[in-house]
Amino acid sequence: MVDIAAVLSHFNININEANPAFSTGATWGSSEVTFIKDIISPVDGKKIAAVTMATSADYNRVADKATDAFKQWRTLPAPKRGEIVRQIGQALRENKDQLGKLVSYEMGKSLQEGWGEVQEMIDICDFAVGLSRQLYGNTMASERANHRMYDQYHPLGVVGIISAFNFPVAVWSWNAMLAWICGNVCIWKPSEKTPLTAIACQSIVQQVFAKNNIAEGVSCLIIGDRVIGEQMAADPRIALVSATGSTRMGKAVAVTVAQRLGKYLLELGGNNAVIISQDANMEIALVGAVFGAVGTAGQRCTTTRRLIIHQNIYEAFKQKLVSAYAQVRIGNPLDEHNHMGPLIDHDAVNAYLASIEACKAQGGKFIVEGGVLTGDDYASGCYVKPCIAEVENYFEIVQHETFAPILYLIKYDTIDEAIELQNAVPQGLSSSIITNNLREAEQFLSFAGSDCGIANVNIGTSGAEIGGAFGGEKETGGGRESGSDAWKAYMRRQTNTINYSADLPLAQGIKFDL
């Protein structure tokens, strides 16, 4: 079993004393009354360590420090910033084993997924390094003779990153690496449920910045509650707020930031479906469905929550699912033999139980029953059974996102009906069709197909690669992170015109003689 004390010591996380509320490369005290929060692992219910929660005064000091640091950081050429991000990627490679273990123990996802999350950080560093030499603008033809027009991109300033517990480090890195490449500085507010992995990442990053003589404030970490998040959203010093979390939280952030005409990037809830055609490869469909539904104990925004199955194969596929669920191994996520670990905390367990009861009350029929696991191996009280219910898509509970391993089965007859069912929820993050029918696949990807930001063929709803832009539509928020041209969200666009003639011709042939 993993020696967690050694892992914490590796990242200079103090087990016996409260860890600092924030860091910009130096530890400052607060003049206000502080609150100490114990961090409890859902794996075994034990206290890992404690953190000092930041105050409003702490936040203001951090924001001032970041604002000052931006003035210097933006002057460093983008390829030079890329070299520093390259070094961060190398440092993450060297710390992958220990950081992956900490992710697994603090959050509760399987060790393989913990290592995989750190690998995503390494991958986005590699992507960002290449991007540092490709921050291209366009050159346009001017209608005026001897004029040149082009557009270019400049950094925004301070980027605030509010991340969620389910991916405690990867989503921060999607934002931070691109923001740094673009010349911005970052203030990171991690989930207060998983602050220790954030402290570990900050330790790694700060060592790289210090080695390169980079001023404090380019990478800032602040650990606080909802009040700190609200302060960040309302702060005019924050040019862009990137927030990952529930739709409720995202709507609040959007309203607050919009009131000051700031920019926001939202990655919110998902209610993802896989359409399983009668022409599907059943093995692909089964693996994709089970991993999508039980991976990270159903606590991914891309978790598969609905299976829309053709009526001709519905009964046969249902039996395959029941058999597969009987083989899912639930237990300590640091044991690589287990497929599924715990939910994040008891509040999540209660939400899971309430959703099961609501589903039954609305007419859902459970073919694999849920429940909380008990016994010495499940002492934290956060381990639950993945369950499956036959439902109708219009059920109120099916229209909501429950962050838990509850899978809903729905029948369909025609591909048009399946796509309509897939789209008939408020969320629009990830979607998938499993089919060997080319016409079905193309229709699913067409303008008349999936209305989600991510649409896959013959893979599941989870497991996005960093090379593509990640994000969704409708109540998912409309933001895009990670690959493709998502970098443009962290920049301000400027159109430039240069007149190299001896005259001043006006656009559209206007004459203005003096």
XYZ file of C-alpha atoms in Angstrom:
514
model
C 0.000 0.000 0.000
C 1.080 3.576 -0.676
C 2.963 5.453 2.065
C 0.913 8.656 2.096
C 3.105 10.299 4.740
C 6.085 9.912 2.398
C 4.067 11.363 -0.494
C 3.084 14.419 1.560
C 6.648 14.882 2.765
C 7.834 14.737 -0.839
C 5.795 17.878 -1.574
C 6.630 19.596 1.738
C 3.036 19.290 2.919
C 2.959 19.417 6.704
C 0.840 16.691 8.283
C 0.873 18.084 11.808
C 0.368 21.797 11.173
C -1.952 23.803 8.946
C -0.553 24.468 5.491
C -0.554 28.010 4.090
C -3.729 29.439 2.628
C -1.968 30.841 -0.387
C 1.357 31.125 -2.115
C 3.013 33.437 -4.576
C 6.451 32.114 -3.818
C 6.500 33.384 -0.236
C 4.438 32.619 2.860
C 2.657 35.589 4.366
C 0.591 35.773 7.512
C -2.898 37.228 7.682
C -4.056 40.081 9.866
C -7.551 38.582 9.997
C -8.979 35.696 11.986
C -8.250 32.514 10.022
C -10.122 29.237 9.714
C -8.365 25.864 9.758
C -9.907 23.124 7.631
C -9.100 19.436 8.003
C -8.784 17.534 4.726
C -10.319 14.065 4.990
C -9.604 11.307 2.497
C -12.705 9.551 1.137
C -10.529 6.444 0.759
C -10.340 5.618 4.469
C -12.017 8.548 6.255
C -8.733 9.649 7.824
C -7.409 13.178 8.118
C -4.617 13.751 5.613
C -3.552 17.232 6.685
C -5.041 20.653 7.333
C -5.010 23.968 5.507
C -5.475 27.541 6.616
C -8.343 29.004 4.611
C -7.604 32.338 2.971
C -9.306 35.563 4.013
C -10.398 38.496 1.876
C -7.242 40.350 2.884
C -5.160 37.364 1.768
C -6.909 37.407 -1.587
C -6.259 41.102 -2.129
C -2.548 40.661 -1.434
C -2.391 37.816 -3.930
C -4.293 39.789 -6.597
C -1.975 42.776 -6.133
C 1.071 40.526 -6.437
C -0.269 38.923 -9.618
C -1.107 42.305 -11.160
C 2.462 43.492 -10.598
C 3.968 40.260 -11.927
C 2.016 40.526 -15.181
C 3.892 43.694 -16.149
C 7.162 41.745 -16.285
C 5.946 38.330 -17.444
C 4.214 39.675 -20.573
C 7.513 41.147 -21.799
C 9.204 37.755 -21.909
C 9.024 36.434 -25.504
C 6.494 33.653 -25.964
C 9.131 31.018 -26.894
C 10.971 31.879 -23.663
C 7.746 31.377 -21.741
C 7.422 28.101 -23.633
C 10.826 26.999 -22.391
C 9.694 27.523 -18.796
C 6.514 25.518 -19.436
C 8.703 22.795 -20.962
C 10.635 22.653 -17.704
C 7.357 22.435 -15.776
C 6.373 19.454 -17.923
C 9.691 17.792 -17.142
C 9.229 18.436 -13.419
C 5.767 16.867 -13.616
C 7.268 13.803 -15.301
C 9.726 13.468 -12.446
C 6.920 13.764 -9.890
C 4.244 11.790 -11.750
C 4.259 8.758 -9.490
C 3.976 10.674 -6.219
C 1.518 13.268 -7.506
C -0.723 10.599 -9.026
C -0.854 8.818 -5.672
C -1.808 12.039 -3.898
C -4.561 12.724 -6.444
C -5.919 9.223 -5.883
C -5.827 9.418 -2.084
C -7.196 12.930 -1.702
C -9.922 12.707 -4.370
C -10.683 8.984 -4.403
C -10.227 8.132 -8.084
C -8.354 4.982 -9.053
C -4.573 5.106 -9.028
C -4.509 4.540 -12.788
C -6.756 7.561 -13.211
C -4.594 9.566 -10.812
C -1.512 8.862 -12.898
C -3.551 9.515 -16.022
C -4.545 12.936 -14.741
C -0.914 13.877 -14.174
C -0.157 12.620 -17.678
C -2.772 15.051 -18.994
C -0.803 17.840 -17.306
C 2.382 16.661 -18.994
C 0.610 16.457 -22.347
C -0.782 19.993 -22.134
C 2.710 21.252 -21.294
C 3.989 19.627 -24.490
C 1.122 21.136 -26.463
C 1.729 24.578 -24.964
C 5.448 24.497 -25.746
C 4.689 24.044 -29.446
C 1.969 26.661 -29.243
C 4.448 29.217 -27.894
C 5.838 29.528 -31.432
C 2.422 29.508 -33.115
C 0.423 32.388 -31.621
C -0.515 33.428 -35.106
C -2.554 36.351 -36.369
C -3.911 36.859 -39.900
C -2.839 39.257 -42.622
C -5.717 40.748 -44.625
C -5.831 42.585 -47.949
C -6.659 46.254 -47.543
C -8.938 48.009 -50.005
C -6.630 51.031 -49.791
C -3.397 51.090 -51.795
C -0.135 50.882 -49.875
C -1.826 49.741 -46.674
C -1.260 46.558 -44.738
C -3.813 45.052 -42.348
C -3.302 42.275 -39.862
C -4.589 41.072 -36.525
C -2.566 40.053 -33.514
C -3.197 38.736 -30.024
C -2.063 40.212 -26.722
C -2.299 38.727 -23.209
C -5.324 39.664 -21.113
C -3.603 40.094 -17.746
C -4.585 38.136 -14.636
C -6.480 34.884 -15.255
C -8.470 33.482 -12.353
C -8.908 29.697 -12.367
C -11.592 28.064 -10.209
C -11.283 24.275 -10.442
C -13.427 21.389 -9.215
C -12.588 18.390 -7.026
C -13.102 15.696 -9.648
C -10.059 16.700 -11.699
C -8.087 18.488 -9.003
C -5.004 19.247 -11.126
C -5.571 18.501 -14.830
C -8.162 21.183 -15.581
C -6.052 23.805 -13.797
C -3.145 22.869 -16.060
C -5.307 23.140 -19.202
C -5.906 26.752 -18.263
C -2.608 27.702 -16.640
C -0.222 26.375 -19.283
C -2.066 28.113 -22.115
C -2.531 31.287 -20.087
C 1.193 31.416 -19.262
C 2.203 30.778 -22.872
C -0.055 33.644 -23.911
C 1.671 35.985 -21.448
C -0.891 36.005 -18.635
C -0.401 35.337 -14.945
C -2.708 33.049 -12.959
C -4.503 32.929 -9.624
C -5.725 29.421 -8.887
C -8.516 28.693 -6.437
C -8.798 24.894 -6.219
C -11.751 23.067 -4.732
C -11.620 23.297 -0.958
C -12.236 19.534 -0.999
C -8.912 18.823 -2.738
C -6.405 21.565 -1.833
C -3.398 19.352 -1.088
C -2.860 18.316 -4.700
C -2.957 22.018 -5.561
C -0.285 22.768 -2.953
C 1.850 19.991 -4.434
C 1.496 21.409 -7.958
C 2.284 24.911 -6.727
C 5.424 23.584 -5.071
C 6.554 21.973 -8.336
C 5.807 25.064 -10.421
C 7.392 27.522 -7.998
C 10.653 25.623 -8.049
C 10.781 25.955 -11.835
C 9.951 29.661 -11.768
C 12.540 30.302 -9.065
C 15.205 28.442 -11.030
C 14.489 30.759 -13.976
C 14.515 33.916 -11.807
C 10.876 34.673 -12.572
C 9.212 37.178 -10.274
C 6.697 35.979 -7.694
C 3.083 36.282 -8.704
C 3.090 34.602 -12.118
C 1.679 31.491 -10.440
C -0.560 32.190 -7.454
C -2.487 29.705 -5.339
C -5.233 30.657 -2.911
C -7.236 28.153 -0.877
C -10.586 29.436 0.237
C -14.301 28.894 0.337
C -17.117 30.192 -1.831
C -16.573 33.749 -0.621
C -13.094 33.828 -2.185
C -14.542 32.587 -5.467
C -17.173 35.314 -5.388
C -14.488 37.901 -4.661
C -12.477 36.667 -7.634
C -15.512 36.852 -9.943
C -16.257 40.430 -8.881
C -12.656 41.664 -9.035
C -11.923 43.986 -12.003
C -8.238 43.028 -11.691
C -9.172 39.570 -12.996
C -9.408 39.843 -16.777
C -10.738 36.304 -17.293
C -12.418 33.941 -14.841
C -12.251 30.295 -15.911
C -14.615 28.294 -13.716
C -15.291 24.564 -13.677
C -18.154 23.179 -11.623
C -21.927 22.934 -11.434
C -24.312 24.829 -13.684
C -25.629 26.659 -10.613
C -22.151 27.907 -9.772
C -21.435 28.831 -13.379
C -24.568 30.937 -13.688
C -23.590 32.874 -10.565
C -20.066 33.458 -11.910
C -21.408 34.552 -15.304
C -23.765 37.127 -13.799
C -21.106 38.581 -11.510
C -18.408 38.792 -14.178
C -20.820 40.144 -16.792
C -21.860 42.968 -14.482
C -18.319 44.339 -14.742
C -18.065 43.418 -18.457
C -15.284 40.957 -17.732
C -14.571 37.732 -19.596
C -15.466 34.261 -18.389
C -14.859 30.709 -19.559
C -17.287 28.149 -18.130
C -17.042 24.356 -18.042
C -20.187 23.178 -16.278
C -22.446 20.158 -15.976
C -22.860 17.274 -18.377
C -25.693 14.791 -18.892
C -23.999 12.653 -21.476
C -25.568 9.929 -23.563
C -24.310 7.068 -25.702
C -26.551 5.941 -28.545
C -26.107 2.208 -29.114
C -27.250 1.259 -32.587
C -28.486 -2.164 -33.671
C -25.433 -2.001 -35.979
C -23.029 -1.430 -33.085
C -19.996 -3.510 -32.211
C -21.304 -4.907 -28.915
C -17.875 -5.275 -27.298
C -16.936 -1.676 -28.006
C -20.334 -0.550 -26.754
C -20.030 -2.524 -23.533
C -16.517 -1.369 -22.639
C -17.317 2.247 -23.486
C -20.550 2.236 -21.517
C -19.179 0.612 -18.370
C -16.023 2.705 -18.152
C -17.964 5.848 -19.001
C -20.494 5.160 -16.262
C -18.314 3.907 -13.382
C -14.969 5.590 -14.074
C -14.095 8.076 -11.309
C -17.196 6.692 -9.535
C -19.387 8.651 -11.937
C -17.805 11.952 -10.905
C -16.669 13.169 -14.315
C -18.426 15.935 -16.203
C -18.139 13.544 -19.178
C -19.506 10.531 -17.283
C -21.977 8.439 -19.291
C -25.325 8.987 -17.574
C -27.743 7.764 -20.272
C -27.635 4.809 -22.666
C -30.051 5.199 -25.564
C -30.331 1.641 -26.930
C -32.070 0.401 -30.075
C -35.112 -1.661 -29.173
C -33.964 -4.633 -31.274
C -30.878 -5.164 -29.101
C -32.134 -3.620 -25.882
C -32.756 -6.797 -23.880
C -29.569 -8.530 -24.996
C -27.404 -5.500 -24.238
C -29.113 -4.993 -20.898
C -28.106 -8.486 -19.837
C -24.515 -7.837 -20.900
C -24.492 -4.704 -18.731
C -25.857 -6.525 -15.702
C -23.181 -9.191 -16.098
C -20.429 -6.582 -16.538
C -21.529 -4.598 -13.462
C -21.263 -7.755 -11.369
C -17.541 -7.798 -12.228
C -16.774 -4.194 -11.225
C -14.349 -4.247 -8.308
C -14.977 -1.494 -5.771
C -12.473 -0.621 -3.084
C -9.373 1.303 -2.122
C -8.428 3.213 -5.293
C -4.725 2.910 -4.477
C -5.079 -0.819 -5.128
C -4.599 -1.114 -8.893
C -6.852 -4.189 -9.013
C -9.928 -2.099 -8.177
C -11.974 -0.395 -10.875
C -13.893 2.102 -8.752
C -13.154 4.046 -5.596
C -15.355 6.168 -3.325
C -17.429 9.272 -3.840
C -15.750 12.452 -2.662
C -17.631 12.866 0.648
C -20.827 12.125 2.561
C -22.711 14.964 0.866
C -22.092 13.223 -2.445
C -23.326 9.938 -0.975
C -26.518 11.603 0.228
C -27.099 13.142 -3.232
C -26.611 9.689 -4.779
C -29.162 8.107 -2.428
C -31.649 10.918 -2.970
C -31.367 10.515 -6.737
C -32.078 6.783 -6.492
C -35.202 7.448 -4.435
C -36.338 10.190 -6.818
C -35.846 7.886 -9.788
C -37.967 5.170 -8.167
C -40.666 7.673 -7.230
C -40.841 8.900 -10.832
C -41.254 5.374 -12.213
C -37.690 4.178 -12.737
C -37.062 0.424 -12.521
C -33.645 -0.575 -11.161
C -32.128 -3.641 -12.766
C -28.906 -3.234 -10.766
C -29.633 -1.895 -7.306
C -27.568 0.791 -5.631
C -26.648 1.330 -2.011
C -23.827 2.266 0.348
C -21.173 -0.372 0.979
C -20.311 -1.224 4.562
C -17.521 -3.096 6.292
C -13.899 -2.519 7.227
C -12.838 -1.981 3.623
C -15.413 0.788 3.247
C -14.985 2.504 6.606
C -15.102 6.033 5.194
C -18.776 5.562 4.329
C -18.185 6.995 0.838
C -18.213 3.762 -1.176
C -21.395 3.088 -3.154
C -22.650 0.538 -5.652
C -22.903 1.547 -9.303
C -26.502 1.029 -10.348
C -28.653 0.895 -13.486
C -32.256 1.984 -13.959
C -34.697 1.721 -16.856
C -36.314 5.135 -17.300
C -37.970 7.567 -19.673
C -35.856 10.469 -20.835
C -38.429 13.029 -19.674
C -38.201 11.992 -15.998
C -37.185 15.038 -13.973
C -34.295 13.192 -12.321
C -32.938 12.141 -15.732
C -32.863 15.796 -16.798
C -30.437 16.593 -13.977
C -26.785 15.729 -13.531
C -26.122 13.524 -10.511
C -22.406 13.251 -9.812
C -22.550 9.541 -9.011
C -22.494 6.133 -10.763
C -26.180 5.975 -11.720
C -26.801 4.859 -15.312
C -30.156 5.318 -17.061
C -31.338 3.044 -19.910
C -33.714 4.351 -22.589
C -35.123 2.602 -25.686
C -35.346 4.046 -29.174
C -36.647 2.973 -32.569
C -35.209 5.291 -35.243
C -31.954 7.254 -35.423
C -33.947 10.495 -35.566
C -35.653 9.542 -32.305
C -32.321 8.619 -30.692
C -30.746 11.967 -31.571
C -33.816 13.803 -30.321
C -33.580 11.943 -27.001
C -29.854 12.620 -26.775
C -30.427 16.367 -27.241
C -33.505 16.627 -25.014
C -31.661 17.627 -21.826
C -30.504 21.088 -20.689
C -26.807 20.142 -20.766
C -24.642 19.759 -23.875
C -21.146 18.530 -23.082
C -20.270 15.106 -24.480
C -22.107 12.569 -26.634
C -21.412 9.378 -28.516
C -22.852 6.895 -30.972
C -21.683 3.311 -31.285
C -22.456 2.101 -34.806
C -20.944 0.533 -37.905
C -23.581 2.267 -40.015
C -21.894 5.120 -41.893
C -25.136 7.011 -42.480
C -25.989 6.973 -38.781
C -22.506 8.141 -37.842
C -22.550 11.016 -40.314
C -26.046 12.091 -39.302
C -25.000 12.113 -35.653
C -22.101 14.448 -36.485
C -24.113 16.697 -38.822
C -25.850 19.999 -38.042
C -28.987 17.917 -37.474
C -27.191 15.597 -35.048
C -25.718 15.951 -31.582
C -25.975 19.440 -30.069
C -23.031 18.831 -27.730
C -19.578 20.393 -27.793
C -18.097 16.883 -28.064
C -19.540 14.229 -30.374
C -17.812 10.852 -30.749
C -18.264 7.802 -32.940
C -17.349 4.351 -31.621
C -15.773 5.645 -28.416
C -17.459 6.638 -25.172
C -18.283 10.058 -23.766
C -15.213 10.340 -21.523
C -11.511 10.300 -22.240
C -11.058 13.510 -24.253
C -7.578 14.187 -25.663
C -5.858 17.496 -24.946
C -5.340 18.206 -28.671
C -9.033 18.985 -29.161
C -10.961 21.887 -27.692
C -12.855 20.688 -24.608
C -16.224 22.136 -23.666
C -19.947 22.130 -24.268
C -23.073 24.036 -25.151
C -26.349 25.011 -23.475
C -26.096 24.754 -19.664
C -22.569 23.375 -19.978
C -21.526 26.987 -20.459
C -20.095 27.276 -23.960
C -16.442 27.513 -22.925
C -13.517 25.779 -24.623
C -10.281 24.709 -22.946
C -7.176 22.707 -23.851
C -6.401 22.125 -27.533
C -7.219 23.451 -31.002
C -7.521 27.262 -30.887
C -8.768 27.421 -27.278
C -5.712 29.595 -26.555
C -7.537 32.574 -28.062
C -9.801 32.762 -25.001
C -6.781 33.905 -22.979
C -5.897 36.728 -25.380
C -7.318 40.046 -26.550
C -7.545 40.473 -30.284
C -6.292 43.617 -31.987
C -6.683 44.681 -35.634
C -3.814 46.768 -37.012
C -3.595 48.885 -40.166
C -0.346 50.412 -41.414
C -0.308 53.114 -44.074
C 3.073 53.227 -45.796
C 2.028 55.700 -48.510
C 2.502 59.473 -48.588
C -1.277 60.040 -48.643
C -4.243 59.292 -46.415
C -6.852 57.534 -48.570
C -10.082 56.895 -46.663
C -11.990 53.652 -46.592
C -14.939 53.109 -48.976
C -13.545 55.843 -51.230
C -14.794 58.658 -49.001
C -13.507 62.138 -49.932
C -12.706 64.599 -47.169
C -10.805 67.477 -48.754
C -9.487 70.274 -46.547
